[in-house]
Amino acid sequence: MNRHRLDRFGALRRVLRGPLSLLGSRSVAGQVLFLQTVVAVLLIVAAVIALVLQARHDSEQDAQNRSLSTAAAFAHAPGTAAALRSSDPSAALQPLVAAAARESGVDFITVMAPDGMRYADTSPDLVGRVTVGVERARAGEAFTEIFEGAPSDAARAIVPVMTPDGSVIGLVGAGVQIENVGNAVDRQLPVLLGSAGAALALATASAALVSRRLRRQTHGIGPEEMTRMYEHHDAVLHAVREGVLIVGGDDRLMLANDEARRLLELPPDADGQPVADLDLDRGISALLVSDRAVTDEVHLAGDRLLAVSTRPTAPYGGNSGNVATLRDTTELRALAGTAEVARERLKILYEAGVRIGTTLDVVRTAEELSRVAVPRFADFVTVELPDAVLHGDEPSGAPSAMRRAALCGIRADHPFQPVGDVIHFVAHATPMAAAMASGHAALEADLTVADAWRAQDRHGADVALAYGVHSLITAPLQASGVLLGMVNFWRSERPDPFEEEDLSFAEELAARAAVAVDNARRFTREHRMAETLQRSLLPHVLPSQGALDIAYRYLPAQARVGGDWFDVIPLPGARVALVVGDVVGHGLHAAATMGRLRTAVHNFSTLDLPPDELMTRLDELVSRIDQDEPGGDGEGTTGATCLYAIYDPVSGACCMSTAGHLAPALVHPDGTVRFVDVPVSPPLGLGGLPMEAAEVRLPEGTGLVLYTDGLVEHRGRDIDSGLEALRGVLSDHAHGAPEDICEAVMDTMLPTPRRDDIALLVARTRLLDPGRVATWDVPRDPAAVAPVRSACTRQLEEWGLDDVGFTTELVLSELITNAIRYGSEPIHVRLLYERALVCEVSDGSSTSPHLRRAATTDEGGRGLFLVAQLSTRWGTRYTPTGKVIWTEQSLTDGHIPLEALLGT
């Protein structure tokens, strides 16, 4: 706003200062609302008063007219003159007066003599009285008037009764009392007041709308504040050292402050003129009338370099147009390039901290380093790392050769050795050797004269120079004083070479990348060690057994090795134990914990415990391990889960118990899939609740699927959805071989990426041929040993096992004799012909025999030792009703050691 407009506004403010001060501190909008309301009230009150007075006047005039017409009608009536000439006018006229008054609507009718004495009146008590003020009627003139006096104030009319000759023989008066006239006016007051109220409401509403509009435009400020605001704006516009221009929607200059006039050399009468006529620079002129919003766009105005910023005014509440600010940046031109370079370098370093080291992979980290610097700092970047670093090891000393791990450039074709090649450092004066020796970045500004660099690889140097490579900075990747590799920055397309100022930036970028490379190297080493440890602890081949057809899959997590594991353990009596478990956490600790748990399960399984008892002992072991662990590292075993199942191919029974692990899936021979309802127990190490077991009968050909949670649960899928997906895959491949089922499950269920280990164990059940099972009940009588032994011998002959008949007789004789002598009923004998011959003798006692070496003079104690020598394996397992002593004999070797027979 120019100074002339502000002066006019100040004059107007001084004129209005007196009246506006009466309104206190109201805003401009509030004052307008108040004044409009007061004016409306005054106008409406004046209108109401005028209407009331007019209504009263009209009512009095109407009363006089009715009185005149009534009096004239009565006076000119045919019988009125005759009645006045009669001997008794009162008697003749009184009934007529009363009737006429009722029908005419006036308050009274009076018939008088010419001197005013009443002959008849609507009020009989007034008859005989003289009416005053009738002189004009006595003279023969009819008139109306507002009468004030006795008996009451009234609007009345007096009409003379005249004979044909013109003489007045009487007077007739009629009238309406003033109070009745006022009642008529009062009846109109509600309508008038209602109309006044409606008018006031409309006026107030319109004033409120105007006030609201004004409040929006003035933002609710008062006159003093508005004046102060305009004064401040005027002071700022004229005092600020930045040019301000406002251009209207018609491309005319609306305002220019003093600085803008100085910078653009505007004429005094520039306000209101089209921008195109102001003789401005073409670029500035086009920018001022365009709709572009720019910030610090540089334009030349004469010998000045101006930074111009424009914004449209319409989005901020103003009319269409543009506002522009001008700054003289002539003195900053020399510093602009340096500041821009520094800002760009800081931006690259910031991005390096965000983009380098996103993964714990050494090669990926090197690739991220090469991408950060291209093309804003270098045209090509190569990164070389020693093989030891790539494998996760710490290099020792300065290597003489490194492998190219990353290469990135502005073009796909390049003159450098490809990724994977070995780069040899044979020359001692090269920038690479200097950087490795000093630990700081080395500069070779002009490669065309760098003889030492050419000596490193003359053919490669010639190819690079022919390509256009002309400048190099090489920086070592160092972390904790260890040289981890080299990074080389090359320029080819950019004509300006590297300078000394670029060395510090290259070192900073290399230092940040070296920390990420070292972290990735350490992780690679830990991951490799953990994976090696874990794979060494997992089964390499499945043990030989005939009860189940088994396939398995194990995949470690892509980021860090976890603690998932599985196992297949053959048990006595042709039974097989299936185990799957999961240790919470990742890394070496999880792998080591997994190994401890697997070893513990193997040890407990040798005791031939039921699944629930084995899980109870494993839970106690984990609790004890956690108590003995140092409390500083915060890594315990608590939270590990495990599922242990024992399958018996003789009965088809499968007994299982779980500690916080997912229930296995059963694939029935008819293709239906269900998850076993195993009693829920807490994970290992929590304790406090007893472990429970569940037993199911599995027909031959039933699939038993054990798995860890990494297969069915990940970030993109909850566990319920994962279990349903697994059910669907198993249903589609229900009749496939276990290997086919494993392959289908992995193809369908495998998450990407794998954040957790996955263990999958698929087993298909087999039943032992009933013809290969023989059982006998043995009475508790020493004489029963021989018949049972003979029956067993005959059964072995039927099976074609004559070679082991003698050995089996010796074993059974000893076991049955011990059961009869030291055990209790019932006593049973069972022979199982599977991959080995299994002899089982059970009794109702829970006392277990112990192997010992008998002395030379002892008469007994050699029987169990003999059994151990004749059997491949032997042992004891407990049942709910007693115990079972079992032996296994190999079917491939029927030779009896002489030492066993002699007991020596």
XYZ file of N, CA, C and O in Angstrom, residues 50-160:
444
model
N -45.678 6.320 14.966
C -46.439 6.955 13.882
C -47.661 6.131 13.519
O -48.751 6.663 13.281
N -47.500 4.829 13.475
C -48.626 3.963 13.137
C -49.711 4.015 14.204
O -50.919 4.019 13.902
N -49.315 4.088 15.466
C -50.319 4.183 16.553
C -51.086 5.491 16.453
O -52.332 5.524 16.576
N -50.349 6.594 16.249
C -51.033 7.890 16.134
C -51.966 7.904 14.921
O -53.102 8.404 14.990
N -51.464 7.345 13.822
C -52.306 7.305 12.618
C -53.530 6.441 12.854
O -54.648 6.779 12.423
N -53.345 5.332 13.533
C -54.485 4.455 13.800
C -55.502 5.146 14.704
O -56.728 5.006 14.523
N -55.010 5.896 15.688
C -55.945 6.593 16.577
C -56.723 7.667 15.815
O -57.934 7.837 15.987
N -55.972 8.404 14.958
C -56.652 9.437 14.165
C -57.696 8.817 13.266
O -58.831 9.314 13.149
N -57.345 7.688 12.633
C -58.295 7.035 11.732
C -59.501 6.525 12.501
O -60.652 6.588 12.014
N -59.283 6.032 13.713
C -60.407 5.528 14.515
C -61.342 6.660 14.912
O -62.581 6.519 14.890
N -60.777 7.817 15.311
C -61.632 8.956 15.683
C -62.410 9.463 14.473
O -63.614 9.804 14.578
N -61.729 9.506 13.315
C -62.410 9.976 12.110
C -63.537 9.032 11.737
O -64.642 9.452 11.348
N -63.270 7.715 11.880
C -64.313 6.744 11.560
C -65.484 6.875 12.527
O -66.662 6.764 12.136
N -65.184 7.147 13.832
C -66.271 7.300 14.810
C -67.128 8.526 14.498
O -68.361 8.496 14.610
N -66.474 9.608 14.099
C -67.237 10.806 13.753
C -68.117 10.558 12.524
O -69.287 10.985 12.485
N -67.569 9.845 11.534
C -68.356 9.581 10.330
C -69.555 8.692 10.646
O -70.681 8.914 10.152
N -69.376 7.684 11.485
C -70.498 6.820 11.840
C -71.542 7.587 12.641
O -72.757 7.399 12.500
N -71.037 8.465 13.528
C -71.989 9.268 14.330
C -72.818 10.202 13.427
O -74.043 10.357 13.594
N -72.147 10.826 12.435
C -72.855 11.747 11.536
C -73.896 11.010 10.716
O -75.034 11.471 10.558
N -73.509 9.819 10.188
C -74.468 9.082 9.364
C -75.642 8.601 10.190
O -76.800 8.615 9.745
N -75.390 8.201 11.420
C -76.479 7.720 12.285
C -77.409 8.876 12.660
O -78.650 8.753 12.613
N -76.787 10.009 13.037
C -77.618 11.170 13.427
C -78.419 11.684 12.241
O -79.608 12.038 12.361
N -77.814 11.726 11.052
C -78.524 12.215 9.865
C -79.650 11.279 9.489
O -80.758 11.714 9.119
N -79.402 9.988 9.600
C -80.452 9.040 9.252
C -81.636 9.157 10.198
O -82.815 9.106 9.787
N -81.365 9.348 11.491
C -82.464 9.455 12.456
C -83.201 10.778 12.271
O -84.433 10.846 12.387
N -82.419 11.855 11.964
C -83.053 13.167 11.826
C -83.960 13.220 10.608
O -85.006 13.888 10.611
N -83.559 12.551 9.552
C -84.335 12.609 8.328
C -85.375 11.499 8.241
O -86.027 11.326 7.208
N -85.471 10.713 9.310
C -86.473 9.654 9.304
C -87.873 10.280 9.228
O -88.118 11.365 9.788
N -88.870 9.651 8.584
C -90.213 10.269 8.398
C -90.922 10.585 9.711
O -91.651 11.569 9.827
N -90.664 9.765 10.729
C -91.439 9.958 11.966
C -90.799 10.882 12.957
O -91.400 11.212 13.988
N -89.565 11.322 12.676
C -88.871 12.131 13.677
C -89.500 13.533 13.781
O -89.767 14.042 14.885
N -89.733 14.155 12.671
C -90.326 15.505 12.716
C -91.731 15.463 13.330
O -92.117 16.336 14.125
N -92.531 14.447 13.027
C -93.887 14.335 13.585
C -93.836 14.141 15.084
O -94.648 14.700 15.839
N -92.866 13.327 15.492
C -92.747 13.088 16.943
C -92.369 14.362 17.662
O -92.803 14.620 18.785
N -91.541 15.207 17.038
C -91.121 16.438 17.698
C -92.315 17.411 17.815
O -92.367 18.242 18.743
N -93.279 17.346 16.871
C -94.432 18.247 16.937
C -95.521 17.697 17.851
O -96.507 18.389 18.127
N -95.374 16.445 18.275
C -96.424 15.877 19.150
C -96.382 16.536 20.501
O -95.419 17.245 20.847
N -97.484 16.229 21.235
C -97.612 16.833 22.556
C -96.585 16.262 23.526
O -96.201 16.956 24.486
N -96.170 15.019 23.291
C -95.184 14.411 24.225
C -94.069 13.794 23.405
O -94.075 12.596 23.116
N -93.105 14.597 22.964
C -92.042 14.046 22.133
C -91.251 12.935 22.822
O -90.811 11.994 22.188
N -91.047 13.043 24.087
C -90.234 12.026 24.793
C -90.866 10.653 24.685
O -90.188 9.642 24.442
N -92.188 10.599 24.872
C -92.856 9.309 24.831
C -92.773 8.703 23.439
O -92.658 7.472 23.268
N -92.826 9.566 22.412
C -92.794 9.026 21.057
C -91.377 8.641 20.605
O -91.191 7.703 19.834
N -90.404 9.385 21.079
C -89.045 9.173 20.549
C -88.179 8.190 21.376
O -87.231 7.621 20.854
N -88.467 8.073 22.671
C -87.584 7.260 23.518
C -87.442 5.818 23.035
O -86.342 5.289 22.933
N -88.550 5.134 22.671
C -88.368 3.753 22.173
C -87.567 3.717 20.876
O -86.778 2.798 20.641
N -87.789 4.728 20.020
C -87.066 4.722 18.740
C -85.559 4.933 18.953
O -84.705 4.352 18.252
N -85.211 5.790 19.896
C -83.793 6.073 20.171
C -83.065 4.803 20.653
O -81.956 4.478 20.222
N -83.694 4.108 21.591
C -83.043 2.898 22.130
C -82.820 1.859 21.047
O -81.742 1.237 20.956
N -83.865 1.668 20.194
C -83.721 0.668 19.119
C -82.671 1.089 18.106
O -81.865 0.281 17.620
N -82.673 2.378 17.744
C -81.693 2.845 16.762
C -80.261 2.731 17.281
O -79.320 2.442 16.539
N -80.070 3.006 18.568
C -78.718 2.910 19.138
C -78.167 1.488 19.080
O -76.988 1.255 18.824
N -79.072 0.519 19.336
C -78.612 -0.880 19.299
C -78.225 -1.308 17.896
O -77.296 -2.092 17.703
N -78.937 -0.831 16.903
C -78.711 -1.303 15.543
C -77.645 -0.512 14.790
O -77.070 -1.000 13.823
N -77.377 0.704 15.238
C -76.440 1.540 14.487
C -74.990 1.345 14.873
O -74.100 1.721 14.129
N -74.709 0.815 16.038
C -73.337 0.574 16.480
C -72.695 1.762 17.142
O -71.499 1.774 17.361
N -73.489 2.863 17.445
C -72.946 3.996 18.182
C -73.248 3.813 19.647
O -74.049 2.968 20.047
N -72.546 4.622 20.467
C -72.730 4.462 21.909
C -73.990 5.186 22.395
O -74.604 4.735 23.379
N -74.357 6.284 21.753
C -75.565 6.994 22.233
C -76.207 7.729 21.074
O -75.531 8.069 20.097
N -77.527 7.963 21.193
C -78.339 8.806 20.288
C -79.198 9.712 21.174
O -79.853 9.227 22.110
N -79.191 10.975 20.846
C -79.952 11.961 21.648
C -80.826 12.799 20.710
O -80.335 13.247 19.657
N -82.093 12.957 21.089
C -83.006 13.852 20.347
C -83.297 15.053 21.259
O -83.706 14.867 22.412
N -83.017 16.274 20.735
C -83.074 17.467 21.573
C -83.967 18.513 20.909
O -84.218 18.479 19.693
N -84.405 19.403 21.767
C -85.101 20.613 21.289
C -84.069 21.548 20.704
O -82.848 21.368 20.935
N -84.478 22.567 19.956
C -83.473 23.473 19.381
C -82.603 24.140 20.419
O -81.456 24.482 20.118
N -83.063 24.257 21.654
C -82.215 24.884 22.672
C -81.314 23.888 23.360
O -80.610 24.233 24.299
N -81.395 22.636 22.976
C -80.488 21.630 23.521
C -81.076 20.743 24.580
O -80.398 19.834 25.063
N -82.310 20.943 24.988
C -82.899 20.102 26.034
C -83.232 18.736 25.426
O -83.790 18.658 24.348
N -82.895 17.684 26.124
C -83.041 16.333 25.621
C -84.488 15.865 25.744
O -85.076 15.929 26.822
N -85.086 15.401 24.576
C -86.417 14.764 24.610
C -86.244 13.261 24.832
O -87.098 12.639 25.484
N -85.197 12.702 24.225
C -84.971 11.258 24.354
C -83.463 11.010 24.320
O -82.708 11.741 23.681
N -83.025 9.926 24.991
C -81.593 9.607 25.056
C -81.459 8.119 25.348
O -82.333 7.508 25.985
N -80.370 7.559 24.863
C -80.129 6.134 25.148
C -79.950 5.894 26.632
O -80.157 4.775 27.120
N -79.579 6.946 27.357
C -79.547 6.861 28.821
C -80.763 7.645 29.336
O -80.767 8.891 29.271
N -81.843 6.988 29.779
C -83.088 7.691 30.163
C -82.870 8.731 31.259
O -83.609 9.721 31.351
N -81.865 8.549 32.109
C -81.671 9.500 33.197
C -81.159 10.846 32.705
O -81.116 11.824 33.457
N -80.763 10.929 31.421
C -80.294 12.200 30.878
C -81.432 12.993 30.214
O -81.200 14.125 29.759
N -82.595 12.409 30.077
C -83.740 13.112 29.456
C -84.088 14.317 30.319
O -84.201 14.219 31.543
N -84.278 15.446 29.663
C -84.614 16.686 30.360
C -83.416 17.565 30.592
O -83.568 18.741 30.927
N -82.195 17.019 30.425
C -80.996 17.817 30.609
C -80.679 18.558 29.312
O -81.078 18.137 28.221
N -79.924 19.627 29.471
C -79.591 20.470 28.326
C -78.199 20.087 27.834
O -77.262 19.949 28.624
N -78.084 19.917 26.507
C -76.789 19.598 25.877
C -76.160 20.901 25.420
O -76.816 21.738 24.768
N -74.913 21.102 25.754
C -74.197 22.314 25.396
C -73.491 22.130 24.090
O -73.239 21.001 23.641
N -73.108 23.259 23.397
C -72.324 23.224 22.190
C -73.139 22.853 20.975
O -72.585 22.276 20.048
N -74.418 23.211 20.956
C -75.244 22.835 19.809
C -75.626 24.058 18.997
O -76.558 24.011 18.177
N -74.964 25.183 19.175
C -75.353 26.417 18.530
C -75.283 26.284 17.009
O -76.146 26.793 16.281
N -74.268 25.623 16.480
C -74.131 25.523 15.034
C -75.284 24.709 14.454
O -75.815 25.036 13.385
N -75.717 23.672 15.139
C -76.840 22.876 14.645
C -78.145 23.661 14.731
O -79.044 23.508 13.896
N -78.290 24.500 15.792
C -79.516 25.303 15.935
C -79.625 26.268 14.756
O -80.742 26.613 14.337
N -78.481 26.671 14.202
C -78.494 27.573 13.063
C -78.743 26.827 11.758
O -78.713 27.432 10.694
N -78.912 25.510 11.830
C -79.237 24.722 10.646
C -78.034 24.018 10.020
O -78.135 23.504 8.910
N -76.877 23.921 10.738
C -75.657 23.289 10.206
C -75.392 21.973 10.929
O -75.374 21.940 12.165
N -75.232 20.939 10.182
C -74.833 19.643 10.773
C -73.310 19.611 10.915
O -72.598 20.010 10.003
N -72.803 19.128 12.043
C -71.349 19.103 12.263
C -70.973 17.901 13.114
O -71.815 17.271 13.758
N -69.626 17.630 13.093
C -69.052 16.585 13.958
C -67.910 17.188 14.752
O -67.268 18.154 14.316
N -67.586 16.576 15.898
C -66.536 17.106 16.756
C -66.140 16.070 17.782
O -66.832 15.068 17.979
N -64.977 16.319 18.389
C -64.551 15.525 19.548
C -64.978 16.313 20.760
O -64.434 17.393 21.054
N -65.943 15.795 21.445
C -66.526 16.500 22.566
C -65.858 16.038 23.834
O -65.674 14.831 24.061
N -65.519 17.029 24.665
C -64.933 16.733 25.973
C -65.789 17.414 27.020
O -65.921 18.643 27.009
N -66.423 16.672 27.871
C -67.292 17.206 28.909
C -68.267 16.150 29.385
O -68.146 14.967 29.051
N -69.299 16.641 30.192
C -70.283 15.709 30.741
C -71.303 15.387 29.656
O -71.606 16.241 28.795
N -71.834 14.180 29.625
C -71.575 13.129 30.629
C -70.315 12.332 30.347
O -69.821 11.636 31.217
N -69.759 12.382 29.066
C -68.513 11.659 28.754
C -67.904 12.258 27.513
O -68.590 12.850 26.688
N -66.526 12.049 27.382
C -65.854 12.479 26.169
C -66.264 11.555 25.045
O -66.349 10.323 25.226
N -66.524 12.159 23.861
C -67.005 11.330 22.766
C -66.752 12.025 21.457
O -66.555 13.240 21.375
N -66.732 11.188 20.417
C -66.738 11.698 19.045
C -68.208 11.740 18.612
O -68.832 10.688 18.450
N -68.787 12.979 18.493
C -70.244 13.079 18.276
C -70.538 13.894 17.036
O -69.688 14.632 16.548
N -71.791 13.760 16.565
C -72.318 14.545 15.433
C -73.698 15.098 15.805
O -74.486 14.373 16.427
N -73.977 16.354 15.464
C -75.277 17.003 15.726
C -75.876 17.370 14.377
O -75.240 18.090 13.582
N -77.095 16.889 14.122
C -77.797 17.149 12.857
C -79.155 17.811 13.177
O -79.910 17.288 14.012
N -79.471 18.970 12.545
C -80.772 19.616 12.808
C -81.920 18.898 12.088
O -81.701 18.335 11.014
